[in-house]
Amino acid sequence: MAVTKSRTRHLGWLGILLFLAMPVWAQRMPAPSVGPSVAWLGKAKAPASAYAGTATCKNCHSARYAEFSKTAHAHATVAGHTYLHGCEACHGPGKAHAQAMEAAGGSDAKVLAALKSAPIWAFQGTPQQNAAVCLTCHISSKMQEGFQHSTHLAHGVACQNCHSAHLVNPLPKHPAYAQEAMFQVPRLPQQIAWLKSGQLRAPQPDLCFSCHRGVQAKFALPVHHRVPEGLLKCTDCHNPHGTPQQANLREIGWETCERCHVEKRGPFMYPHPAVQVGGCVACHNPHGTINAFLIKRRDTRTVCLQCHTGFHGQDGVPHGRLGFQTSGTCVRCHAMVHGSNFDPTLLR
Amino acid sequence: MKLKKALWPLALLVPLASPLLGQDSSGNGVTWGNFQTEGSVTAAYRFADVRGFRPQYQQMFDLFNGLRLDDFRIDGNAKPGTSAFSDGFELQATGLGGDPFETVQLGVTKHNLYDFRADWRQDHYFFNQNDAFVWPGGQPGLTPNQNWDTVRKLGSAALTLHATNQLRLFFHMEHAADSGNIYATQSPDFLGAPDFWGFYARGNPFVLFEPLRDNSNEWLGGFDYTDQGWTFHLGAGYQMLDETVPFSNITSPQVSIDGLIKGNSTDVLLNLAQSEARRLTSPVGDFSYTGALTPDLTYRGQLNVFDFKGPANFVQNFNGVAPANTANTSSITYAISQQGTAQVSAPEVQLSQGLDYTVNSWLSTDIFYSFYHLKSEASGSYYSLFNGTPTSNTDQTDWRIGMQNLTFALNITPWSNLVVRPGIHLMKNNVESVSGGEADPALTLTTKTIMPELSLFYSPVKNVTLRGDVHSYDAGTSYFAISPHTQNGGHLQAKWQINDRFSLDDSVQIQNAKLLDTAFVDRVRVNSTALTFNLNSWANLFAGFTYDSEFDSGQIQYIRGTPPLADSLREQTVNRVIQGGFEIKPVSRFGVRFTGNYDHTSGIGQVSGEPPSDGPVTWPLATGTAYLDLPTVGRFSVDVQRTYYIQQIFAGDNFSANVLTLRWTRNF
């Protein structure tokens, strides 16, 4: 009994040390707020006899299989498709590949020759070809159906640039970014973060920042949406798989912003035309600025004066020149700047 | 009270964790019923020392003294064949006990049967500029004089049922609310105010207390159906917003915030009571489809529908003392009451259609058309009583906005390392504003835009990638002066994975825009460089630098005041952001980490040659962490944090802060 307890304790210590030694990733809300809705649409690319079965793949690719088996992909199948699941669902029929590799017997030259004579689909095609394999099934998802036409794919970003089906190529590790450390955003073990967050190679926003460095710098400015602090994720506003909206926003018009900023929702009796036509980004920079309220300009009056200046047949600036320093910002009086139901000049 | 607030999440979650902590570890985690579980809990105590203008620290950080539950997480996976109702569950809670961002996330899943997720998050928002600060030019109170202390709460629940492989049913519920205390400004203007009143009231706002309460809910249900290569998505639901805001004066008698106005101390507000409310409801519809007409031809489409409508009303009564004439040579006492009701409606629809044709293995075409239409109609009736004199009015405003977009693009992928996507984007935008039955020419405009665009991906060697795009457009005119009618710009990003340990990337953005009507010019120049270096398994670092400049200038036209009435505005903001950090773990149980940002913003804004009111800003923040892993006990961390915020012209908000946090993390 004492030996068992001691062994258990040592295993526990070992487990803790291994756990703590694992790379970790930060996230306050790692999982998407809506679960996947994808139909299994595996397509046979060869007769059943050309498929080797996952057990065969596992013999050589055991590490990848071990990780793959924890994912939703491992459970993706339907009755009647006895061979169209597991590794070969994405990598194609592998019997010829397995037999050729077995015949190569470990000789490097023969292995290379076998890979040429009996290739396996290893996602080394064009970005469009690589994405097309994933979209075989994922085109049935409302969130992913637009990827073939997305700005990401147009820039050569295929599925595997952001997602990893086997956790074999995570992004390079780095220490927590400053705001993440300041707010002590919890860090999950890498495998758990990967499994929870759509098998991303790194959690948001790190993954997005790895390309969008200019946006990362905007979020490091004093006034920003709380993305580095983990409260919000890039995908709260954007759908990286593509949408008909500008900047891949998730919703039409101003709906993306008003999901949270409910008090700004119109319609109003007297809408601010800038909001009505240009949306929130006419005046705000949503990622971050140096200015209060995420206003685009350093001096908030400049935002107002850029339009209210006699342009387009309108009246000029309706206040006296040199009167602004004593009157402060325009919204001190025009407080209902997003729209009013009771005053055309947005005073109340 | 704060301690009580801090302890309640611990009281709830520690009992949940305690049976797990007490169990024997075997393999990965511990056994809880039919579930193999693992997780962690992190408790922290923070000491914060803030000097300077504390509200600015509260706005940017809001991290103060006290006990916190930084993180509680438990994940469970059913042992094969043991759990009929679920394959796995997960629960995570963060930031509980007084931190500004609190979250809870729950998920329960059964593969190929159902997926349930629930999220909850709170965001404490604080805004309070130093309104009493006197600018170097001698002017007081140029700040908005608006203070927020509010909490935004966002919650959602989503259930996806896999009825069959082809048919998935979904039910979503979203909740968003904003509540708390706001001090905001309002000018004591009213319907039918005499001319002399405008000189007083419209430049003489008072601070009012506005306890805010907004609630928005959405319920949505529908299905995804896939068959014969086609997928149809249909969602239908209902959305509603309720908003109530009462207003009141904060003292009596109360003076306006504009201390330079003549008679400020005698022209007082005695009492104000106001109530505003509105309710908006809308059906929500979302339909989309995608499928293959032939093996080479795919077709897709989408339809989104909203129709927000509802009533709004307000009642206001206020009295006080105000000037009796524009020269402000005598005063009157006044009593004003006014009320208004409005009915608004805005059906909104977006329709899109797309067609892809694959010509061959390296060439495909994509045609996409979208149409958006908003028809906003509103009517209102208003009434006021000024010292016994009534005024009434009715009004009707209509907006019709139609936007059409047509895009044609070629996807050229001759090799796996090259993607070229030339395209042309045609846009037509109709905006019509009708007020009192007549179209308003100043707010009505049609614009047509042609925008050629090109995006590119090229990987000359395996470890180097280049991605970029360029675009150019000329709309002929612009609806706003703030949005230019010509724009040319582009991005370029280069990534170099030098070896397994070392990566370097750089991205550039350039954009030039003009609006000839107001001589408005906008120039954006951004360059970001980042480096990541993984020395070995126990040491890594990153560093980055971003230069971000935006320059604007334009002309403005005053309708009154001191000549010259045609004048200019000019503004430049240059942000320099340095980010960096390193982590070293020399032995298996001990590690140190340092990470920091250094922001410096320069550039000024000038309106009509007046002295700038805002100047350069410097904002560094850094965290140094040391942690020690003790077997069976867990990880102890010490975070030492330092930040300060310095504005050079408006120095009223400046602060510095030192923060010490002690943390304990236990995995189970």
mmCIF file of C-alpha atoms in Angstrom, chain A residues 8-9 12-13 16-17 19-21 27-41 72 75-78 124-129 139-142 145 148-149 153-157 161 172-179 181-184 186-189 192 196 210-214 216-218 220-224 226 229 231-233 236 244-245 251-255 259-271 273-274 276-278 282-283 290 292-293 296-299 301-303 305-307 309-329 331-333 335-336 341-343 345 347-348, chain B residues 25 38 46 59-61 63 70-71 73 75 90 92 94 101 103 105 111-112 115 117 119 121-123 127 141-144 146 148 152 154 158 162 165 168 172 174 176 178 185 189 191 202 205 214 216 218 224 226 231 233 239 241 243 257-258 260 278 280 286 288 290 300 302 308 312-314 338 340 344 346 350 356 366 368 378-380 382 395 397 399 401 413 416 421 442 445 455 457 467-469 478-482 493 495 505 517-518 520 528 530 532 534 540 542 546 548 550 552 555-560 562-564 567 569 571 575 581-582 585 595-597 599 601 607 610-611 614-615 617 619 623 629 631-632 639 641 647 661 663 667:
data_model
loop_
_atom_site.group_PDB
_atom_site.id
_atom_site.type_symbol
_atom_site.label_atom_id
_atom_site.label_comp_id
_atom_site.label_asym_id
_atom_site.label_seq_id
_atom_site.Cartn_x
_atom_site.Cartn_y
_atom_site.Cartn_z
ATOM 1 C CA THR A 8 1.369 7.473 -7.231
ATOM 2 C CA ARG A 9 2.948 10.498 -5.588
ATOM 3 C CA GLY A 12 1.889 12.894 -9.722
ATOM 4 C CA TRP A 13 5.060 14.997 -9.381
ATOM 5 C CA ILE A 16 2.912 18.141 -12.748
ATOM 6 C CA LEU A 17 6.438 18.836 -13.957
ATOM 7 C CA PHE A 19 2.499 19.646 -17.420
ATOM 8 C CA LEU A 20 4.283 22.778 -16.310
ATOM 9 C CA ALA A 21 7.063 22.250 -18.817
ATOM 10 C CA GLN A 27 -6.771 32.730 -23.601
ATOM 11 C CA ARG A 28 -9.654 33.846 -21.429
ATOM 12 C CA MET A 29 -12.364 32.282 -23.590
ATOM 13 C CA PRO A 30 -10.603 29.728 -25.762
ATOM 14 C CA ALA A 31 -13.522 27.970 -27.415
ATOM 15 C CA PRO A 32 -15.705 29.590 -30.067
ATOM 16 C CA SER A 33 -19.085 30.593 -28.704
ATOM 17 C CA VAL A 34 -20.910 28.421 -31.257
ATOM 18 C CA GLY A 35 -20.096 24.801 -31.981
ATOM 19 C CA PRO A 36 -19.311 23.483 -35.456
ATOM 20 C CA SER A 37 -22.029 22.541 -37.893
ATOM 21 C CA VAL A 38 -20.278 20.505 -40.566
ATOM 22 C CA ALA A 39 -21.616 17.593 -42.600
ATOM 23 C CA TRP A 40 -19.344 14.680 -43.355
ATOM 24 C CA LEU A 41 -19.029 14.739 -47.140
ATOM 25 C CA ALA A 72 -13.224 16.011 -33.764
ATOM 26 C CA HIS A 75 -14.947 11.081 -34.984
ATOM 27 C CA ALA A 76 -16.026 12.414 -38.358
ATOM 28 C CA THR A 77 -17.670 9.634 -40.301
ATOM 29 C CA VAL A 78 -21.067 8.262 -41.231
ATOM 30 C CA GLN A 124 1.848 20.651 -50.740
ATOM 31 C CA GLY A 125 -0.314 21.949 -53.586
ATOM 32 C CA THR A 126 -1.404 25.478 -54.315
ATOM 33 C CA PRO A 127 -3.210 27.250 -51.482
ATOM 34 C CA GLN A 128 -6.459 26.782 -53.418
ATOM 35 C CA GLN A 129 -5.867 23.047 -53.825
ATOM 36 C CA ILE A 139 -18.153 24.083 -47.245
ATOM 37 C CA SER A 140 -21.245 22.840 -45.434
ATOM 38 C CA SER A 141 -20.461 25.182 -42.542
ATOM 39 C CA LYS A 142 -22.042 28.611 -42.653
ATOM 40 C CA GLU A 145 -18.343 28.306 -46.851
ATOM 41 C CA GLN A 148 -12.612 29.822 -51.377
ATOM 42 C CA HIS A 149 -13.388 33.494 -52.154
ATOM 43 C CA LEU A 153 -6.923 32.684 -49.678
ATOM 44 C CA ALA A 154 -6.355 35.411 -52.247
ATOM 45 C CA HIS A 155 -3.171 36.203 -50.324
ATOM 46 C CA GLY A 156 -2.075 32.570 -50.319
ATOM 47 C CA VAL A 157 -3.255 31.798 -46.805
ATOM 48 C CA ASN A 161 -1.456 28.255 -42.299
ATOM 49 C CA PRO A 172 7.212 29.688 -32.615
ATOM 50 C CA LYS A 173 6.814 30.189 -28.901
ATOM 51 C CA HIS A 174 7.234 33.663 -27.453
ATOM 52 C CA PRO A 175 6.789 35.214 -24.014
ATOM 53 C CA ALA A 176 3.460 36.788 -23.194
ATOM 54 C CA TYR A 177 2.876 40.157 -24.828
ATOM 55 C CA ALA A 178 2.921 43.075 -22.412
ATOM 56 C CA GLN A 179 -0.800 43.627 -21.921
ATOM 57 C CA ALA A 181 1.175 39.746 -18.866
ATOM 58 C CA MET A 182 -0.109 42.887 -17.191
ATOM 59 C CA PHE A 183 -3.627 41.479 -16.993
ATOM 60 C CA GLN A 184 -2.420 37.960 -16.187
ATOM 61 C CA PRO A 186 -4.525 32.636 -18.129
ATOM 62 C CA ARG A 187 -2.313 30.398 -20.225
ATOM 63 C CA LEU A 188 -3.580 27.012 -21.257
ATOM 64 C CA PRO A 189 -1.434 23.999 -22.034
ATOM 65 C CA ILE A 192 -5.771 21.960 -24.683
ATOM 66 C CA LYS A 196 -10.553 23.943 -27.798
ATOM 67 C CA SER A 210 1.724 36.842 -36.484
ATOM 68 C CA CYS A 211 0.763 38.437 -39.810
ATOM 69 C CA HIS A 212 -1.206 41.551 -38.838
ATOM 70 C CA ARG A 213 1.629 43.309 -37.008
ATOM 71 C CA GLY A 214 0.279 46.776 -37.696
ATOM 72 C CA GLN A 216 -1.073 44.366 -33.105
ATOM 73 C CA ALA A 217 0.594 47.749 -32.659
ATOM 74 C CA LYS A 218 -2.791 49.495 -32.756
ATOM 75 C CA ALA A 220 -0.874 48.360 -27.953
ATOM 76 C CA LEU A 221 -2.045 51.981 -27.959
ATOM 77 C CA PRO A 222 -3.689 53.401 -24.823
ATOM 78 C CA VAL A 223 -7.280 53.220 -26.091
ATOM 79 C CA HIS A 224 -8.228 49.913 -27.692
ATOM 80 C CA ARG A 226 -9.635 44.638 -25.010
ATOM 81 C CA GLU A 229 -6.290 41.381 -22.417
ATOM 82 C CA LEU A 231 -11.755 39.803 -23.194
ATOM 83 C CA LEU A 232 -12.403 39.874 -26.933
ATOM 84 C CA LYS A 233 -11.174 37.788 -29.802
ATOM 85 C CA ASP A 236 -15.842 38.295 -32.311
ATOM 86 C CA PRO A 244 -19.354 39.619 -48.191
ATOM 87 C CA GLN A 245 -18.631 42.505 -45.824
ATOM 88 C CA GLU A 251 -22.379 41.067 -39.814
ATOM 89 C CA ILE A 252 -23.854 43.479 -42.330
ATOM 90 C CA GLY A 253 -23.779 47.253 -41.888
ATOM 91 C CA TRP A 254 -23.165 48.331 -38.332
ATOM 92 C CA GLU A 255 -24.550 45.108 -36.835
ATOM 93 C CA ARG A 259 -23.872 43.347 -31.077
ATOM 94 C CA CYS A 260 -22.132 44.768 -28.012
ATOM 95 C CA HIS A 261 -22.745 48.520 -28.255
ATOM 96 C CA VAL A 262 -26.483 48.044 -28.082
ATOM 97 C CA GLU A 263 -27.152 51.608 -26.966
ATOM 98 C CA LYS A 264 -25.876 52.942 -30.312
ATOM 99 C CA ARG A 265 -28.386 50.956 -32.330
ATOM 100 C CA GLY A 266 -30.692 52.857 -34.635
ATOM 101 C CA PRO A 267 -32.905 53.650 -36.384
ATOM 102 C CA PHE A 268 -33.269 57.172 -35.065
ATOM 103 C CA MET A 269 -35.626 59.941 -35.986
ATOM 104 C CA TYR A 270 -32.571 62.106 -36.650
ATOM 105 C CA PRO A 271 -29.640 59.818 -37.442
ATOM 106 C CA PRO A 273 -25.609 60.931 -41.518
ATOM 107 C CA ALA A 274 -21.989 59.889 -40.988
ATOM 108 C CA GLN A 276 -26.102 56.205 -41.375
ATOM 109 C CA VAL A 277 -23.964 56.063 -44.494
ATOM 110 C CA GLY A 278 -20.383 55.462 -43.390
ATOM 111 C CA ALA A 282 -16.342 56.840 -40.345
ATOM 112 C CA CYS A 283 -15.213 58.343 -37.030
ATOM 113 C CA ILE A 290 -4.164 57.319 -28.812
ATOM 114 C CA ALA A 292 -10.437 58.927 -26.263
ATOM 115 C CA PHE A 293 -13.384 56.850 -27.503
ATOM 116 C CA LYS A 296 -9.661 58.660 -35.457
ATOM 117 C CA ARG A 297 -8.092 62.052 -34.877
ATOM 118 C CA ARG A 298 -5.972 63.413 -32.076
ATOM 119 C CA ASP A 299 -8.210 66.426 -31.633
ATOM 120 C CA ARG A 301 -13.003 68.423 -33.110
ATOM 121 C CA THR A 302 -11.020 67.624 -36.239
ATOM 122 C CA VAL A 303 -13.201 64.584 -36.877
ATOM 123 C CA LEU A 305 -14.779 69.642 -38.745
ATOM 124 C CA GLN A 306 -13.635 67.437 -41.574
ATOM 125 C CA CYS A 307 -17.279 67.091 -42.620
ATOM 126 C CA THR A 309 -17.176 72.588 -43.127
ATOM 127 C CA GLY A 310 -19.449 73.775 -45.862
ATOM 128 C CA PHE A 311 -18.864 70.694 -47.948
ATOM 129 C CA HIS A 312 -21.455 69.380 -50.370
ATOM 130 C CA GLY A 313 -23.788 72.331 -50.192
ATOM 131 C CA GLN A 314 -24.118 72.242 -46.438
ATOM 132 C CA ASP A 315 -23.652 75.214 -44.166
ATOM 133 C CA GLY A 316 -20.139 75.997 -43.047
ATOM 134 C CA VAL A 317 -18.942 75.461 -39.516
ATOM 135 C CA PRO A 318 -21.928 76.656 -37.500
ATOM 136 C CA HIS A 319 -19.835 78.252 -34.780
ATOM 137 C CA GLY A 320 -17.559 81.241 -34.810
ATOM 138 C CA ARG A 321 -13.936 80.891 -35.806
ATOM 139 C CA LEU A 322 -11.572 80.797 -32.837
ATOM 140 C CA GLY A 323 -14.451 79.813 -30.595
ATOM 141 C CA PHE A 324 -13.452 76.243 -30.151
ATOM 142 C CA GLN A 325 -10.808 76.535 -27.492
ATOM 143 C CA THR A 326 -13.371 78.006 -25.144
ATOM 144 C CA SER A 327 -16.110 75.584 -26.085
ATOM 145 C CA GLY A 328 -14.238 72.325 -25.849
ATOM 146 C CA THR A 329 -15.213 69.261 -27.800
ATOM 147 C CA VAL A 331 -19.976 66.443 -28.104
ATOM 148 C CA ARG A 332 -20.234 68.524 -24.958
ATOM 149 C CA CYS A 333 -23.369 69.980 -26.507
ATOM 150 C CA ALA A 335 -24.112 64.728 -26.911
ATOM 151 C CA MET A 336 -26.399 62.475 -28.974
ATOM 152 C CA ASN A 341 -35.105 60.841 -31.630
ATOM 153 C CA PHE A 342 -35.888 64.319 -30.342
ATOM 154 C CA ASP A 343 -33.564 66.945 -31.793
ATOM 155 C CA THR A 345 -29.071 69.024 -34.089
ATOM 156 C CA LEU A 347 -28.412 68.130 -28.634
ATOM 157 C CA ARG A 348 -30.754 65.805 -26.711
ATOM 158 C CA SER B 25 -3.653 11.309 -9.973
ATOM 159 C CA GLU B 38 -7.779 17.683 -15.566
ATOM 160 C CA ARG B 46 -2.440 42.083 -5.956
ATOM 161 C CA GLN B 59 -9.625 53.677 -17.319
ATOM 162 C CA MET B 60 -6.575 51.916 -18.727
ATOM 163 C CA PHE B 61 -6.050 49.142 -16.146
ATOM 164 C CA LEU B 63 -6.252 46.580 -11.509
ATOM 165 C CA ASP B 70 -7.345 34.540 -11.864
ATOM 166 C CA ASP B 71 -8.377 31.292 -13.462
ATOM 167 C CA ARG B 73 -10.458 25.478 -15.435
ATOM 168 C CA ASP B 75 -11.841 19.720 -18.664
ATOM 169 C CA GLU B 90 -15.153 22.086 -20.180
ATOM 170 C CA GLN B 92 -13.330 27.961 -17.471
ATOM 171 C CA THR B 94 -11.249 33.971 -15.303
ATOM 172 C CA PHE B 101 -12.727 41.572 -17.286
ATOM 173 C CA THR B 103 -15.406 35.560 -18.076
ATOM 174 C CA GLN B 105 -17.235 29.603 -20.491
ATOM 175 C CA HIS B 111 -19.713 13.809 -30.954
ATOM 176 C CA ASN B 112 -22.088 13.705 -33.909
ATOM 177 C CA ASP B 115 -22.715 20.629 -28.924
ATOM 178 C CA ARG B 117 -21.783 26.218 -25.334
ATOM 179 C CA ASP B 119 -20.376 32.191 -22.552
ATOM 180 C CA ARG B 121 -18.252 38.056 -19.926
ATOM 181 C CA GLN B 122 -18.268 41.412 -18.205
ATOM 182 C CA ASP B 123 -16.349 44.512 -19.071
ATOM 183 C CA PHE B 127 -13.763 57.027 -18.228
ATOM 184 C CA GLY B 141 -12.292 72.387 -19.013
ATOM 185 C CA LEU B 142 -11.691 71.521 -22.653
ATOM 186 C CA THR B 143 -12.384 67.894 -21.849
ATOM 187 C CA PRO B 144 -15.735 66.303 -22.724
ATOM 188 C CA GLN B 146 -18.312 63.155 -19.371
ATOM 189 C CA TRP B 148 -18.520 56.668 -17.238
ATOM 190 C CA ARG B 152 -21.161 45.802 -20.186
ATOM 191 C CA LEU B 154 -22.397 39.842 -22.777
ATOM 192 C CA ALA B 158 -25.682 27.988 -28.426
ATOM 193 C CA HIS B 162 -26.769 16.864 -35.358
ATOM 194 C CA ASN B 165 -25.283 14.012 -41.030
ATOM 195 C CA ARG B 168 -28.121 20.089 -38.189
ATOM 196 C CA HIS B 172 -28.766 30.565 -30.304
ATOM 197 C CA GLU B 174 -27.477 36.275 -27.145
ATOM 198 C CA ALA B 176 -26.031 42.212 -24.216
ATOM 199 C CA ASP B 178 -24.977 48.001 -20.442
ATOM 200 C CA THR B 185 -23.417 66.955 -20.651
ATOM 201 C CA ASP B 189 -32.098 73.846 -25.428
ATOM 202 C CA LEU B 191 -38.268 73.305 -28.995
ATOM 203 C CA ARG B 202 -26.274 76.026 -27.059
ATOM 204 C CA PRO B 205 -23.906 72.703 -21.322
ATOM 205 C CA ASP B 214 -29.822 48.935 -21.758
ATOM 206 C CA SER B 216 -30.682 43.572 -25.787
ATOM 207 C CA GLU B 218 -31.679 37.844 -29.569
ATOM 208 C CA ASP B 224 -28.197 23.636 -41.941
ATOM 209 C CA THR B 226 -26.612 19.421 -46.883
ATOM 210 C CA THR B 231 -25.838 23.233 -48.404
ATOM 211 C CA HIS B 233 -28.613 27.500 -44.121
ATOM 212 C CA GLN B 239 -34.153 40.672 -31.553
ATOM 213 C CA LEU B 241 -33.571 46.369 -27.349
ATOM 214 C CA GLU B 243 -33.302 51.377 -23.161
ATOM 215 C CA ILE B 257 -19.274 73.659 -17.345
ATOM 216 C CA ASP B 258 -18.266 76.627 -19.446
ATOM 217 C CA LEU B 260 -15.656 81.517 -19.416
ATOM 218 C CA ARG B 278 -37.089 53.478 -26.396
ATOM 219 C CA LEU B 280 -36.719 48.401 -30.735
ATOM 220 C CA ASP B 286 -30.558 34.713 -42.481
ATOM 221 C CA SER B 288 -27.665 31.187 -47.552
ATOM 222 C CA THR B 290 -23.828 27.057 -51.795
ATOM 223 C CA ARG B 300 -23.613 30.710 -53.804
ATOM 224 C CA GLN B 302 -27.022 34.903 -49.160
ATOM 225 C CA PHE B 308 -35.991 47.272 -36.485
ATOM 226 C CA ALA B 312 -39.248 56.324 -28.361
ATOM 227 C CA ASN B 313 -40.368 58.992 -25.946
ATOM 228 C CA PHE B 314 -38.991 61.570 -23.618
ATOM 229 C CA GLN B 338 -41.109 69.530 -23.132
ATOM 230 C CA GLY B 340 -41.642 64.136 -27.542
ATOM 231 C CA VAL B 344 -39.015 54.636 -36.115
ATOM 232 C CA ALA B 346 -35.863 50.597 -40.752
ATOM 233 C CA GLN B 350 -28.633 42.388 -47.988
ATOM 234 C CA ASP B 356 -17.080 30.531 -59.533
ATOM 235 C CA ASP B 366 -15.034 34.598 -59.419
ATOM 236 C CA PHE B 368 -19.736 38.336 -56.958
ATOM 237 C CA ALA B 378 -39.451 57.981 -38.728
ATOM 238 C CA SER B 379 -42.110 60.348 -37.515
ATOM 239 C CA GLY B 380 -42.224 62.370 -34.344
ATOM 240 C CA TYR B 382 -42.910 67.398 -30.021
ATOM 241 C CA ASP B 395 -41.651 65.944 -38.264
ATOM 242 C CA THR B 397 -37.625 61.895 -41.857
ATOM 243 C CA TRP B 399 -33.667 57.700 -45.599
ATOM 244 C CA ILE B 401 -29.744 53.849 -48.922
ATOM 245 C CA THR B 413 -2.058 29.846 -59.467
ATOM 246 C CA SER B 416 2.145 26.190 -55.624
ATOM 247 C CA ARG B 421 -5.504 37.645 -58.025
ATOM 248 C CA ALA B 442 -27.010 68.321 -48.968
ATOM 249 C CA LEU B 445 -25.967 61.811 -53.418
ATOM 250 C CA SER B 455 -3.422 40.693 -54.470
ATOM 251 C CA PHE B 457 1.316 35.638 -52.737
ATOM 252 C CA ARG B 467 2.036 38.732 -49.478
ATOM 253 C CA GLY B 468 0.599 41.997 -50.653
ATOM 254 C CA ASP B 469 -2.101 43.923 -52.400
ATOM 255 C CA SER B 478 -17.593 61.673 -51.770
ATOM 256 C CA TYR B 479 -20.590 61.610 -49.493
ATOM 257 C CA PHE B 480 -18.503 62.864 -46.551
ATOM 258 C CA ALA B 481 -15.666 65.256 -46.391
ATOM 259 C CA ILE B 482 -14.027 62.733 -44.074
ATOM 260 C CA GLN B 493 4.268 41.662 -45.900
ATOM 261 C CA LYS B 495 8.176 36.662 -43.635
ATOM 262 C CA ASP B 505 8.863 39.549 -40.566
ATOM 263 C CA ASP B 517 -13.580 69.731 -52.821
ATOM 264 C CA THR B 518 -12.100 70.566 -49.423
ATOM 265 C CA PHE B 520 -8.487 67.259 -47.850
ATOM 266 C CA SER B 528 6.060 46.898 -38.532
ATOM 267 C CA ALA B 530 9.041 41.677 -35.594
ATOM 268 C CA THR B 532 11.108 35.846 -32.709
ATOM 269 C CA ASN B 534 13.722 30.424 -29.715
ATOM 270 C CA ASN B 540 13.091 32.501 -26.107
ATOM 271 C CA PHE B 542 10.656 38.435 -29.266
ATOM 272 C CA THR B 546 6.042 49.707 -35.423
ATOM 273 C CA ASP B 548 2.539 54.336 -37.695
ATOM 274 C CA GLU B 550 -1.219 59.452 -40.325
ATOM 275 C CA ASP B 552 -4.362 64.947 -42.566
ATOM 276 C CA GLN B 555 -9.866 73.459 -45.469
ATOM 277 C CA ILE B 556 -12.824 74.582 -43.392
ATOM 278 C CA GLN B 557 -15.351 77.319 -43.925
ATOM 279 C CA TYR B 558 -16.927 79.229 -41.022
ATOM 280 C CA ILE B 559 -20.274 80.941 -41.358
ATOM 281 C CA ARG B 560 -19.559 83.564 -38.712
ATOM 282 C CA THR B 562 -13.608 86.651 -36.762
ATOM 283 C CA PRO B 563 -12.323 86.749 -40.388
ATOM 284 C CA PRO B 564 -10.786 85.060 -42.279
ATOM 285 C CA ASP B 567 -9.272 78.583 -42.803
ATOM 286 C CA LEU B 569 -6.991 72.316 -40.170
ATOM 287 C CA GLU B 571 -3.140 67.052 -37.945
ATOM 288 C CA ASN B 575 2.833 56.311 -33.090
ATOM 289 C CA GLY B 581 10.170 40.242 -24.068
ATOM 290 C CA PHE B 582 12.208 37.216 -23.079
ATOM 291 C CA LYS B 585 13.928 28.736 -17.583
ATOM 292 C CA THR B 595 7.814 41.578 -21.274
ATOM 293 C CA GLY B 596 7.050 45.182 -22.096
ATOM 294 C CA ASN B 597 5.616 47.785 -24.441
ATOM 295 C CA ASP B 599 4.488 53.620 -26.871
ATOM 296 C CA THR B 601 3.063 59.301 -29.875
ATOM 297 C CA VAL B 607 -7.585 74.029 -36.040
ATOM 298 C CA GLU B 610 -5.031 77.757 -32.603
ATOM 299 C CA PRO B 611 -2.562 76.263 -30.147
ATOM 300 C CA ASP B 614 -3.141 67.652 -27.098
ATOM 301 C CA GLY B 615 0.535 66.870 -27.378
ATOM 302 C CA VAL B 617 2.090 60.937 -25.182
ATOM 303 C CA TRP B 619 3.077 55.126 -22.245
ATOM 304 C CA THR B 623 5.969 43.055 -16.278
ATOM 305 C CA ASP B 629 7.308 25.056 -9.429
ATOM 306 C CA PRO B 631 5.960 19.337 -6.496
ATOM 307 C CA THR B 632 2.457 18.679 -5.135
ATOM 308 C CA ASP B 639 4.810 39.644 -10.951
ATOM 309 C CA GLN B 641 4.710 45.583 -12.909
ATOM 310 C CA GLN B 647 0.857 63.642 -21.897
ATOM 311 C CA THR B 661 0.999 40.334 -7.739
ATOM 312 C CA ARG B 663 0.022 34.045 -7.678
ATOM 313 C CA ASN B 667 -2.918 21.797 -11.592
#
